[in-house]
mmCIF file of C-alpha atoms in Angstrom:
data_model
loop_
_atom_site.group_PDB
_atom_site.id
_atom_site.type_symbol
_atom_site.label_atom_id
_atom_site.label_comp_id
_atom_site.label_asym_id
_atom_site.label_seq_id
_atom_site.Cartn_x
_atom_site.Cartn_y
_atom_site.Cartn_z
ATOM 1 C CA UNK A 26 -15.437 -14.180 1.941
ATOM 2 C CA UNK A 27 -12.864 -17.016 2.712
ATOM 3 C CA UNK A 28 -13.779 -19.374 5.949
ATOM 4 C CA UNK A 29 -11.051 -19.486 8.241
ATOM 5 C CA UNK A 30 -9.924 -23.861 7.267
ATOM 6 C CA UNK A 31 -9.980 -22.295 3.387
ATOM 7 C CA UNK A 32 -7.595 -19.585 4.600
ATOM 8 C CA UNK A 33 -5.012 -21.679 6.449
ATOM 9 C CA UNK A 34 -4.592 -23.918 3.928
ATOM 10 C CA UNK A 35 -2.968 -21.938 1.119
ATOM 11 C CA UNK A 36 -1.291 -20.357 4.020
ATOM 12 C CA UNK A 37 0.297 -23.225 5.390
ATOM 13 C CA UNK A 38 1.290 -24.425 1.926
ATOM 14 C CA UNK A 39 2.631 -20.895 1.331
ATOM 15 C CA UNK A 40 4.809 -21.888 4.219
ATOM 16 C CA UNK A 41 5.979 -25.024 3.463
ATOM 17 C CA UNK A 42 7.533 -23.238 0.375
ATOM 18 C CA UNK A 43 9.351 -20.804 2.325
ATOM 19 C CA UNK A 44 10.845 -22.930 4.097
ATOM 20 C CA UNK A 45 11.917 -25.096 1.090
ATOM 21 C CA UNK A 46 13.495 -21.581 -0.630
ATOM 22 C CA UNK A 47 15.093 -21.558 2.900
ATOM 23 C CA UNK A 48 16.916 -24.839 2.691
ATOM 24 C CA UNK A 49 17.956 -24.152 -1.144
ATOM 25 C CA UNK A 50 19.630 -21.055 -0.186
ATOM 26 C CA UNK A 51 21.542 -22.389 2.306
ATOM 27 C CA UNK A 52 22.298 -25.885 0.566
ATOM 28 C CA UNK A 53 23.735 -23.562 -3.069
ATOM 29 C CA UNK A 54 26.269 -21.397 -3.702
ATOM 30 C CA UNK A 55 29.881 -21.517 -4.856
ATOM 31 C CA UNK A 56 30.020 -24.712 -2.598
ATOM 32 C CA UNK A 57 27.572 -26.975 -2.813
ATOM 33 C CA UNK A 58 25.726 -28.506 0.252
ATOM 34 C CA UNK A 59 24.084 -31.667 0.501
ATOM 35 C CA UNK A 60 20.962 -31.981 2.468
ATOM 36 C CA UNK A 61 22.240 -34.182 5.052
ATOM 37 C CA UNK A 62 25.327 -31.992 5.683
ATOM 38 C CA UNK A 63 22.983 -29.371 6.137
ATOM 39 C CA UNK A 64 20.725 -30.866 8.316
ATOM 40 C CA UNK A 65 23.917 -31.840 10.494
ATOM 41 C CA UNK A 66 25.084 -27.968 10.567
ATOM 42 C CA UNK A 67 21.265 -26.347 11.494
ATOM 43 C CA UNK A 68 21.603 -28.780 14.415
ATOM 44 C CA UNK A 69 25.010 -28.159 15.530
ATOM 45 C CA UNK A 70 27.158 -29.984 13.783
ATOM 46 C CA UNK A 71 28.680 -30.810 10.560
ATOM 47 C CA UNK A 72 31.847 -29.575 8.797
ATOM 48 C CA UNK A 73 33.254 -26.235 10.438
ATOM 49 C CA UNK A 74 33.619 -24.748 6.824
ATOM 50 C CA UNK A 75 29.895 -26.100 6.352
ATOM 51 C CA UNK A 76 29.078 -24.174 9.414
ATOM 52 C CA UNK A 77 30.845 -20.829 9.046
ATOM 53 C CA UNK A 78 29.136 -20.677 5.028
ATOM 54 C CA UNK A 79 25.973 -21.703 6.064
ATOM 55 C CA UNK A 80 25.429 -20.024 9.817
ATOM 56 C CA UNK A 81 27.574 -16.812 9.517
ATOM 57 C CA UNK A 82 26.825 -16.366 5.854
ATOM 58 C CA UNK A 83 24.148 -18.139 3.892
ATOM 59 C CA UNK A 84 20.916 -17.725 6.682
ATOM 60 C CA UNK A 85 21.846 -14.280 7.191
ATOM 61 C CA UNK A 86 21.224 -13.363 3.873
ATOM 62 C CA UNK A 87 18.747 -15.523 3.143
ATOM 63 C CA UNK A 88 16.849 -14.005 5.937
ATOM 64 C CA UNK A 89 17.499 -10.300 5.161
ATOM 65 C CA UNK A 90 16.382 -11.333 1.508
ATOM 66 C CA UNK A 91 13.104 -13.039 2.681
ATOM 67 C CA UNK A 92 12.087 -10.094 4.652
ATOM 68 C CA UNK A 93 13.187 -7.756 2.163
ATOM 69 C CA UNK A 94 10.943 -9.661 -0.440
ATOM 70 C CA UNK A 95 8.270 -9.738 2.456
ATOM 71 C CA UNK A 96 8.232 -6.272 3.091
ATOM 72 C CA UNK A 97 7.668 -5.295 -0.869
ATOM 73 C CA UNK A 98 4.980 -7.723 -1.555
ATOM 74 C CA UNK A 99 2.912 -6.723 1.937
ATOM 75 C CA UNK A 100 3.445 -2.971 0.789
ATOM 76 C CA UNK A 101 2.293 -3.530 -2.951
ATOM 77 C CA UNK A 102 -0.630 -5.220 -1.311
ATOM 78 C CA UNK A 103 -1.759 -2.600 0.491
ATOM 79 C CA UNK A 104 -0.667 0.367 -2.516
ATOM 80 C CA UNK A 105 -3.371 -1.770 -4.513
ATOM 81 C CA UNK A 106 -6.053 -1.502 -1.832
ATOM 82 C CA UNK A 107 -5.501 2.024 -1.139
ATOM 83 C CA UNK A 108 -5.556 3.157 -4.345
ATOM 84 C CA UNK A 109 -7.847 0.625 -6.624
ATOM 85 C CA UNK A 110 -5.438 -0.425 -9.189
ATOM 86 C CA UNK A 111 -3.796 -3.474 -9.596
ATOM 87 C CA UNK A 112 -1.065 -1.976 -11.364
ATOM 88 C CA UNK A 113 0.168 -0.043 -8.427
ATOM 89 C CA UNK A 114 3.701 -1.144 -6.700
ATOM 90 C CA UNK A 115 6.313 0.790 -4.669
ATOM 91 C CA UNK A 116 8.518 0.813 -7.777
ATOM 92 C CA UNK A 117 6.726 1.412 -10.589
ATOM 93 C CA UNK A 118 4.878 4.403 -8.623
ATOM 94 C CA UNK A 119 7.684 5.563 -7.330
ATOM 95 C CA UNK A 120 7.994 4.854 -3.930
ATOM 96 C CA UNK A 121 11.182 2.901 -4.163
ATOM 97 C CA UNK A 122 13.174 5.686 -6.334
ATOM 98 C CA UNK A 123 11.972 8.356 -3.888
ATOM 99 C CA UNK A 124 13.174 6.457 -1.314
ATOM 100 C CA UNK A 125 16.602 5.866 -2.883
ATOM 101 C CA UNK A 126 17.571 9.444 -3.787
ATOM 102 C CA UNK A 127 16.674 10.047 0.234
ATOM 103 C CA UNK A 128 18.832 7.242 1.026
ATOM 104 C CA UNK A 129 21.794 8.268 -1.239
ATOM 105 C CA UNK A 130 21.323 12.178 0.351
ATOM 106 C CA UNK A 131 22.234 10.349 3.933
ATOM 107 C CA UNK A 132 24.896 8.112 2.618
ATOM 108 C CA UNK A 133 26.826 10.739 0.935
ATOM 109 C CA UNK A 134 26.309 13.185 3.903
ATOM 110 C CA UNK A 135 27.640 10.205 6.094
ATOM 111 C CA UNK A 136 24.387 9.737 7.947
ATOM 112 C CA UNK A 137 24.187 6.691 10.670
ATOM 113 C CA UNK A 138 22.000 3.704 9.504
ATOM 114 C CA UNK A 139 19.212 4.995 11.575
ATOM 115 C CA UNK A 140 19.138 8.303 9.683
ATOM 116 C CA UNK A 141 19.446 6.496 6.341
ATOM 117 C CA UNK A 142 16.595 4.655 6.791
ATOM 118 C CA UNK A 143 14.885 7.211 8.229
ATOM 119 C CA UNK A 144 15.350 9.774 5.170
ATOM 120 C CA UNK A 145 14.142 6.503 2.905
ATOM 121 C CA UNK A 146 10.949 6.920 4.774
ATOM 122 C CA UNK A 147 10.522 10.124 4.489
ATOM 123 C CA UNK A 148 11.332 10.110 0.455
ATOM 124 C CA UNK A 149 9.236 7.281 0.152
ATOM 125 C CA UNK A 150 6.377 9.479 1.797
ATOM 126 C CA UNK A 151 7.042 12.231 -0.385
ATOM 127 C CA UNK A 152 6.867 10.194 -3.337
ATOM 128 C CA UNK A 153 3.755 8.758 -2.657
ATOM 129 C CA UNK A 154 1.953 12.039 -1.891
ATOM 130 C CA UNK A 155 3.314 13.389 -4.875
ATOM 131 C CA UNK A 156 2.064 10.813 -6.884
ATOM 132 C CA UNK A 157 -1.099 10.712 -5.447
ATOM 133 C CA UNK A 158 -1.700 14.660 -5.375
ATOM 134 C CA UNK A 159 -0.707 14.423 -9.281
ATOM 135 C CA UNK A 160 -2.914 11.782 -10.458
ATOM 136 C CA UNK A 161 -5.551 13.251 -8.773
ATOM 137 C CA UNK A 162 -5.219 17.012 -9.690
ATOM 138 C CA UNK A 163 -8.636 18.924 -10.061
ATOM 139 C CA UNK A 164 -11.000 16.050 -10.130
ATOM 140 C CA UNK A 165 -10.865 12.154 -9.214
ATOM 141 C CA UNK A 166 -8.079 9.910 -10.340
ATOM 142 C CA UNK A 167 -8.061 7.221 -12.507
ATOM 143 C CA UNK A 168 -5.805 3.576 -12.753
ATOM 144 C CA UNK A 169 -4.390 5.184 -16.472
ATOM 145 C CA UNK A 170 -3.350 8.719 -14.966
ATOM 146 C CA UNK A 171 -2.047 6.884 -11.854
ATOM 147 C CA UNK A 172 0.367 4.608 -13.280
ATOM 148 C CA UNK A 173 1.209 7.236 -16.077
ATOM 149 C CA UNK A 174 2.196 9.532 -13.277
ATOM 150 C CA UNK A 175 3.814 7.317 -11.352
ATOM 151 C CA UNK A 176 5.820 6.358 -14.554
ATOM 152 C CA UNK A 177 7.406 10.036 -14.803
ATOM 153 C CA UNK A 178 7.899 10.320 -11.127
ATOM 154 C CA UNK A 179 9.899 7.312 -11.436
ATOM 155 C CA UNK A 180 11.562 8.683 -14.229
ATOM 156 C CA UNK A 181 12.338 11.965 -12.521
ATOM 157 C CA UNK A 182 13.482 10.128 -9.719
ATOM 158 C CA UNK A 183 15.773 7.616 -11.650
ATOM 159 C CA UNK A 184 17.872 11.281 -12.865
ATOM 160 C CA UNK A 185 18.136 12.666 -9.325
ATOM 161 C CA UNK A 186 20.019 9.253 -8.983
ATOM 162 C CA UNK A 187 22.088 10.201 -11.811
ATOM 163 C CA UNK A 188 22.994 13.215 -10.846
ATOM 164 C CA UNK A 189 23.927 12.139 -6.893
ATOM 165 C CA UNK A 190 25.983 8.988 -8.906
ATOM 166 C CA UNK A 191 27.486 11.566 -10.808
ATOM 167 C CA UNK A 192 28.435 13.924 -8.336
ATOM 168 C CA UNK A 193 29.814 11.283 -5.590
ATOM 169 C CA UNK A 194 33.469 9.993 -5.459
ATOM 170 C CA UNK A 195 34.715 7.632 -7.169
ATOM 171 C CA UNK A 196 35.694 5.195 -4.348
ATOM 172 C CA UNK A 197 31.908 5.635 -3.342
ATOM 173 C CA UNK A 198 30.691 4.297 -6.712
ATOM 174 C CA UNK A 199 30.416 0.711 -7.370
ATOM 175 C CA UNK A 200 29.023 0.015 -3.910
ATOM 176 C CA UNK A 201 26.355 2.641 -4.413
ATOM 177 C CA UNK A 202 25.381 1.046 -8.061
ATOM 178 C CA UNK A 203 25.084 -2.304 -6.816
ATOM 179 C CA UNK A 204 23.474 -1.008 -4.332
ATOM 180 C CA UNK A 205 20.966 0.632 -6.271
ATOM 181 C CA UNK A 206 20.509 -2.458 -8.432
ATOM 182 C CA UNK A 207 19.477 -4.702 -5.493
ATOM 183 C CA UNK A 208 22.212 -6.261 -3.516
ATOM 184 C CA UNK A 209 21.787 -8.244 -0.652
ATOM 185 C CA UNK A 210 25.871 -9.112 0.085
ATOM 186 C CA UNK A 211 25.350 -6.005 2.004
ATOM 187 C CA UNK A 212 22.241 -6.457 3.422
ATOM 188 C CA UNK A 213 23.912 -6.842 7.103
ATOM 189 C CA UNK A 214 21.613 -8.286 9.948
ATOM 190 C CA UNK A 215 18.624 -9.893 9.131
ATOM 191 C CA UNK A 216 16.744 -8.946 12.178
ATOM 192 C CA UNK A 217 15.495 -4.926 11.708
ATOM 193 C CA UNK A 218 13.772 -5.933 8.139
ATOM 194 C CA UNK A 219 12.259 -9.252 9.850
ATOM 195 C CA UNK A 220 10.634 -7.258 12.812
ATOM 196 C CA UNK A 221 9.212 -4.863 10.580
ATOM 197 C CA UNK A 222 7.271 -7.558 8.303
ATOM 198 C CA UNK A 223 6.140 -9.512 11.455
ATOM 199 C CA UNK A 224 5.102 -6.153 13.392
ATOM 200 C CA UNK A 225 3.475 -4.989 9.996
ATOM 201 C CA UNK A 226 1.586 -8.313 9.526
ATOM 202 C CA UNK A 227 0.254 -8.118 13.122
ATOM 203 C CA UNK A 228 -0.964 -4.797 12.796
ATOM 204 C CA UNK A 229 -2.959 -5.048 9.207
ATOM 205 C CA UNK A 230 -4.525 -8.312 9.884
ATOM 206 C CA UNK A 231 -6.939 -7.582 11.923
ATOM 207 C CA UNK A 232 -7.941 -4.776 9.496
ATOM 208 C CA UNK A 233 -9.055 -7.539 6.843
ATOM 209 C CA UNK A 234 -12.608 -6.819 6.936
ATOM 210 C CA UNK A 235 -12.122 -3.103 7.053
ATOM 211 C CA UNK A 236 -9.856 -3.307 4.194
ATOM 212 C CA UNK A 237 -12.218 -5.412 2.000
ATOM 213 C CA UNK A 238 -14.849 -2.906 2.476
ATOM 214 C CA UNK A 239 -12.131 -0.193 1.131
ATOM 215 C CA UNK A 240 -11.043 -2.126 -1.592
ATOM 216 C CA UNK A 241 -14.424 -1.572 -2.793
ATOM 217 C CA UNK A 242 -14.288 2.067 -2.914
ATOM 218 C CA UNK A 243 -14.146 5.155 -0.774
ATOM 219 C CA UNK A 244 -17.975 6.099 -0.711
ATOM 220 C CA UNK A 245 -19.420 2.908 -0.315
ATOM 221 C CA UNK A 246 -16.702 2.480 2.708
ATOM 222 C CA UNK A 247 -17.945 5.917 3.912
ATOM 223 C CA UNK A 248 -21.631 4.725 4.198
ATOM 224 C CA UNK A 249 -20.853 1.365 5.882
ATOM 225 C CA UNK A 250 -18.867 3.241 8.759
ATOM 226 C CA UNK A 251 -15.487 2.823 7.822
ATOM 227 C CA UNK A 252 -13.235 6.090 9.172
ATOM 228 C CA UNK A 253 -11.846 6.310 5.142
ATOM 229 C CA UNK A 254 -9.620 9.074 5.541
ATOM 230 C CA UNK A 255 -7.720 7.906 8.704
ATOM 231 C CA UNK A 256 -7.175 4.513 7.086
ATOM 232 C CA UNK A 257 -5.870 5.455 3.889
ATOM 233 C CA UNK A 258 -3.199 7.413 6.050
ATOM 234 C CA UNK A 259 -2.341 4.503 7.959
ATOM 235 C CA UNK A 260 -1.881 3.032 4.900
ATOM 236 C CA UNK A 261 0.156 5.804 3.124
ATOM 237 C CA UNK A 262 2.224 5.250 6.236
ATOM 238 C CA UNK A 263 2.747 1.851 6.703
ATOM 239 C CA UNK A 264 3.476 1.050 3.014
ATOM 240 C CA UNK A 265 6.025 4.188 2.624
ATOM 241 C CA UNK A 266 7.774 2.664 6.236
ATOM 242 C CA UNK A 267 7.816 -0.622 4.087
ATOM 243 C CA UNK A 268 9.336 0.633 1.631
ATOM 244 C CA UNK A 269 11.720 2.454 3.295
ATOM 245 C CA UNK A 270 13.159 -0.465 5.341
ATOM 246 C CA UNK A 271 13.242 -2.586 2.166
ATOM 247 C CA UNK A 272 15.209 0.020 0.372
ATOM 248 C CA UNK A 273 18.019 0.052 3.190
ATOM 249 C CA UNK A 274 18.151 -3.119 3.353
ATOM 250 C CA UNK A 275 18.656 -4.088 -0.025
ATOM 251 C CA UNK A 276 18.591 -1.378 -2.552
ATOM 252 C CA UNK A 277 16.067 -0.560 -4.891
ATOM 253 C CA UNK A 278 14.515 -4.385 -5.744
ATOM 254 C CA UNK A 279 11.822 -4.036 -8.033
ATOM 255 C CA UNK A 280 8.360 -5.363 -9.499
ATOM 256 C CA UNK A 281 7.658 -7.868 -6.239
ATOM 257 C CA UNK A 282 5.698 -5.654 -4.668
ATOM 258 C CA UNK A 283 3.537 -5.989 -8.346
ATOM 259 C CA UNK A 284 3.918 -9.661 -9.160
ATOM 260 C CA UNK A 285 2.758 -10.984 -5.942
ATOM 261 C CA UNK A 286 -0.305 -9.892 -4.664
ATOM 262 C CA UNK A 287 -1.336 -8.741 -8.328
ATOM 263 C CA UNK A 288 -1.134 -13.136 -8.625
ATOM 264 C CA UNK A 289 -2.404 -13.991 -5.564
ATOM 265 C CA UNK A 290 -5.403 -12.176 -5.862
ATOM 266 C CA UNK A 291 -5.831 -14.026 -8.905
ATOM 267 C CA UNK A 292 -5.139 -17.331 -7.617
ATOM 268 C CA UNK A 293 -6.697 -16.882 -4.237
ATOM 269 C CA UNK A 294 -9.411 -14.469 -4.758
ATOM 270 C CA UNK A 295 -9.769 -10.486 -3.129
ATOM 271 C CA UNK A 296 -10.135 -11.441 0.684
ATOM 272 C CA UNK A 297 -7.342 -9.301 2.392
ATOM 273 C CA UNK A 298 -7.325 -11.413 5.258
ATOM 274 C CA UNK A 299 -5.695 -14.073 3.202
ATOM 275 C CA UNK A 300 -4.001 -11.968 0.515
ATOM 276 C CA UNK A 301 -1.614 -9.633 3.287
ATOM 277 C CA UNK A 302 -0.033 -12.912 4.662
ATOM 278 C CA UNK A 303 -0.004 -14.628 1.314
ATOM 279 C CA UNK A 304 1.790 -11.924 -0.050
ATOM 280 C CA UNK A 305 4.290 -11.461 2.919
ATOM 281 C CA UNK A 306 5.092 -15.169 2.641
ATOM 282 C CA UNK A 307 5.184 -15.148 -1.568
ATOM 283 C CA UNK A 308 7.051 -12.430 -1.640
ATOM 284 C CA UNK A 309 9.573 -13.816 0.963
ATOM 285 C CA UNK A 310 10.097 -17.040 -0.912
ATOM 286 C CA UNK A 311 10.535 -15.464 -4.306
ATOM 287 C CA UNK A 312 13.074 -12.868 -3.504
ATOM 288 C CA UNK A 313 14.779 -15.699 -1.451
ATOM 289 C CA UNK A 314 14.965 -17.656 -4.503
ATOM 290 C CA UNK A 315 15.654 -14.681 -6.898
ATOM 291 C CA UNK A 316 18.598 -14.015 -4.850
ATOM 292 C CA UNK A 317 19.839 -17.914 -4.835
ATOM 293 C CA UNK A 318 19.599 -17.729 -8.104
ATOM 294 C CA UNK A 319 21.548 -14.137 -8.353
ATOM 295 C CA UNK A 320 24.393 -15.987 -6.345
ATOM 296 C CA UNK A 321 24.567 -19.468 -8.549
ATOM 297 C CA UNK A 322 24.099 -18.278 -11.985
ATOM 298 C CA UNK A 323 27.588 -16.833 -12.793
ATOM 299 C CA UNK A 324 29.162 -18.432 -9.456
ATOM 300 C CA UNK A 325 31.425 -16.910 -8.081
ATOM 301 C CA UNK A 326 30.564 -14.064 -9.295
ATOM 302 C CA UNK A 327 27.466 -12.706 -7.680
ATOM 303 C CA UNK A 328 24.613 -10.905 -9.877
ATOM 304 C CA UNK A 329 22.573 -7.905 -7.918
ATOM 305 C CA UNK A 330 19.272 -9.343 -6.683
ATOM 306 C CA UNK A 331 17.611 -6.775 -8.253
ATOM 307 C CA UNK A 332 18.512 -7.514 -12.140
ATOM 308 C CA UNK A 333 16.480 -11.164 -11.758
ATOM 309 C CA UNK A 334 13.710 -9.620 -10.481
ATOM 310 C CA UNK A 335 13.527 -7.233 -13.130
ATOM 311 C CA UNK A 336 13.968 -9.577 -15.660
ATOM 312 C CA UNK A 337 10.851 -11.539 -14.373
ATOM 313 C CA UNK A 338 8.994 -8.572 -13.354
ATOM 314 C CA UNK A 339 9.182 -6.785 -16.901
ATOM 315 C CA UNK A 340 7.075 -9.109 -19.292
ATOM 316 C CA UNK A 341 4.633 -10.315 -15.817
ATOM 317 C CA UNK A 342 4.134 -5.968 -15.842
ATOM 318 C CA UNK A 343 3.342 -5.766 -19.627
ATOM 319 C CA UNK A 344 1.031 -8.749 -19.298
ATOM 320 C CA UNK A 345 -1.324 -7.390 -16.910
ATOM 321 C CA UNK A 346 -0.780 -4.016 -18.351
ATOM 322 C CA UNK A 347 -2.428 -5.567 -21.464
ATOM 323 C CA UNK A 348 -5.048 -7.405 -19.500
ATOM 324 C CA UNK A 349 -6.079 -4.484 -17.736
ATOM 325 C CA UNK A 350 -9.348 -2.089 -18.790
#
C-alpha cells in the first residue's frame, strides 16, 4: 500500500497541473490573453472585453470540460475495479452509447434537462447490465469476451443513433451531431457536472481499502468480509450516474475514462486510494486541455472535443490492447 506523504504528493502535483490547464484555457482562444491581463481579470479587473471572454465564457467551459473529463476518468476507474480488466471504459463497453440513444429519446420527445439526464442514466444502466449479463452468459466471464461484447454493444448502439439521426428533423441535426461528437460550446453551467465529481470523490474514497481487496477478485473479497455483491452495485450505480451526467453535459467524449486510470495505475501503482483522485484530477486536466486545443487548432472555427480525444485515445487503446494477456 501507499503511506499517506507518498499519496499527497502525486496528488498535489496532479493539482498543480490542473490548475495550469486552467490558466491555458482561459489565456487561448481566438483572442489571445497574456498572463498578466489575466491575472488582472480573475481579480477584478482588466479589459471589459478581457473580462466578458474570460469570466462569462472561457471558465465556464473550462469548468464544465474539467468535470466532464473528471467524471469519465473516476467512472473508468471504478468499471476497471469492478470488473478486472484494464481494458474496460464507459465507451468502449458501452456505457456512453447507451447513454446517448437515452439521451437523444428525451431530446427528441422534448424532455426537460432533468429528464434528459435522467434517461442517460438509466441507458447507461441498461448498457452496463447488458454487457455484463452477456459476457458472462452460462459460466464466468473473461477480459477477451468482455471487451468483445462490449465492442458489439457499442456497435449496436452506434446504429440506434443512426436511426434516431435519421429519423429527426433537419433543423434538429447539426446540434445533435456535434453533440454526439463531444461538444462542450453547449455544455451550459459548470456547476451540476462539478458537484457530481466532488460528491462522487467523497463517497468512494473512503472505500479505498475495500476496493483494493475487490480489485483482487470476488472470492478472495468474499472470505476477507467484504459485502461483494452490494458493492459491485454501488459501483454499477455510481459509474452508470457518471456516465450519465458526463454524457449531458458534453456528448459522447470518448477513451478518457480508458487512458487515465489505465496510466495511472501504471505510473502510480494499484492503490485505489490514490488512483480515484488521480484519475478525477488527470482526467480533468486532459479533457481541459483536449478541449483548448479543440478551440485553437482551426480558430475560429471550433473542433468537437470529442474528435481530439479520439484521436489520442485510438492508438493509446491498441497499445494496451497489444500489451494485454
Amino acid at each position: 500500500m501507499v503511506s499517506r506523504s507518498r499519496r499527497l504528493r502525486p496528488l498535489a502535483w496532479l493539482t498543480l497541473a490542473a490548475l495550469l490547464a486552467l490558466a491555458i484555457a482561459l489565456a487561448l482562444g481566438s483572442v489571445g490573453i497574456a498572463p498578466d491581463e489575466l491575472v488582472a481579470v480573475l481579480l477584478g479587473g482588466g479589459d471589459a472585453l478581457h473580462q466578458t471572454l474570460v469570466l462569462e465564457l472561457r471558465l465556464p467551459r473550462a469548468l464544465a470540460a474539467f468535470g466532464t473529463g473528471a467524471l469519465l476518468a473516476l467512472a473508468g476507474a471504478l468499471m476497471q475495479i469492478l470488473l478486472r480488466n484494464p481494458l474496460a471504459d464507459p465507451y468502449v463497453l458501452g456505457l456512453s452509447g447507451g447513454a446517448s440513444v437515452a439521451a437523444l429519446v428525451a431530446m427528441l420527445a422534448g424532455w426537460s434537462l432533468v429528464l434528459v439526464s435522467g434517461a442517460a442514466f438509466i441507458g447507461a444502466l441498461a448498457s452496463t447490465l447488458i454487457v455484463f449479463g452477456l459476457a458472462h452468459g452460462t459460466g464466468s466471464w473473461t477480459p477477451t469476451r468482455l471487451l468483445l461484447t462490449g465492442v458489439v454493444m457499442a456497435a449496436g448502439w452506434g446504429a440506434l443513433i443512426s436511426f434516431l439521426l435519421a429519423v429527426s428533423p433537419v433543423e434538429q441535426l447539426p446540434g445533435m451531431l456535434y453533440w454526439l461528437m463531444g461538444d462542450m460550446a453547449y455544455a451550459g453551467s459548470p456547476w451540476p457536472v462539478l458537484s457530481v465529481a466532488v460528491i462522487s470523490l467523497l463517497v468512494v474514497t473512503p472505500l479505498g481499502r475495500t476496493l483494493n481487496v475487490l480489485a483482487r477478485g470476488s472470492l478472495q473479497a468474499g472470505a476477507l468480509g467484504v459485502a461483494v455483491r452490494p458493492l459491485e452495485w454501488t459501483l454499477y450505480l455510481l459509474a452508470s450516474l457518471l456516465t450519465a451526467v458526463a454524457v449531458t453535459t458534453a456528448g459522447s467524449v470518448g477513451f478518457v475514462g480508458l487512458m487515465v486510470p489505465h496510466m495511472l495505475r501504471l505510473r502510480l501503482g494499484n492503490d485505489q486510494r490514490l488512483i480515484l483522485p488521480a484519475s478525477l484530477l488527470a482526467g480533468g486536466t486532459l479533457l481541459t486541455l483536449a478541449d483548448t486545443l479543440a478551440r485553437t487548432l482551426i480558430a475560429p472555427q471550433q473542433l468537437p472535443v470529442g474528435v481530439i480525444t479520439a484521436l489520442l485515445g485510438v492508438p493509446s487503446f491498441l497499445y494496451l490492447l497489444s500489451r494485454s494477456r
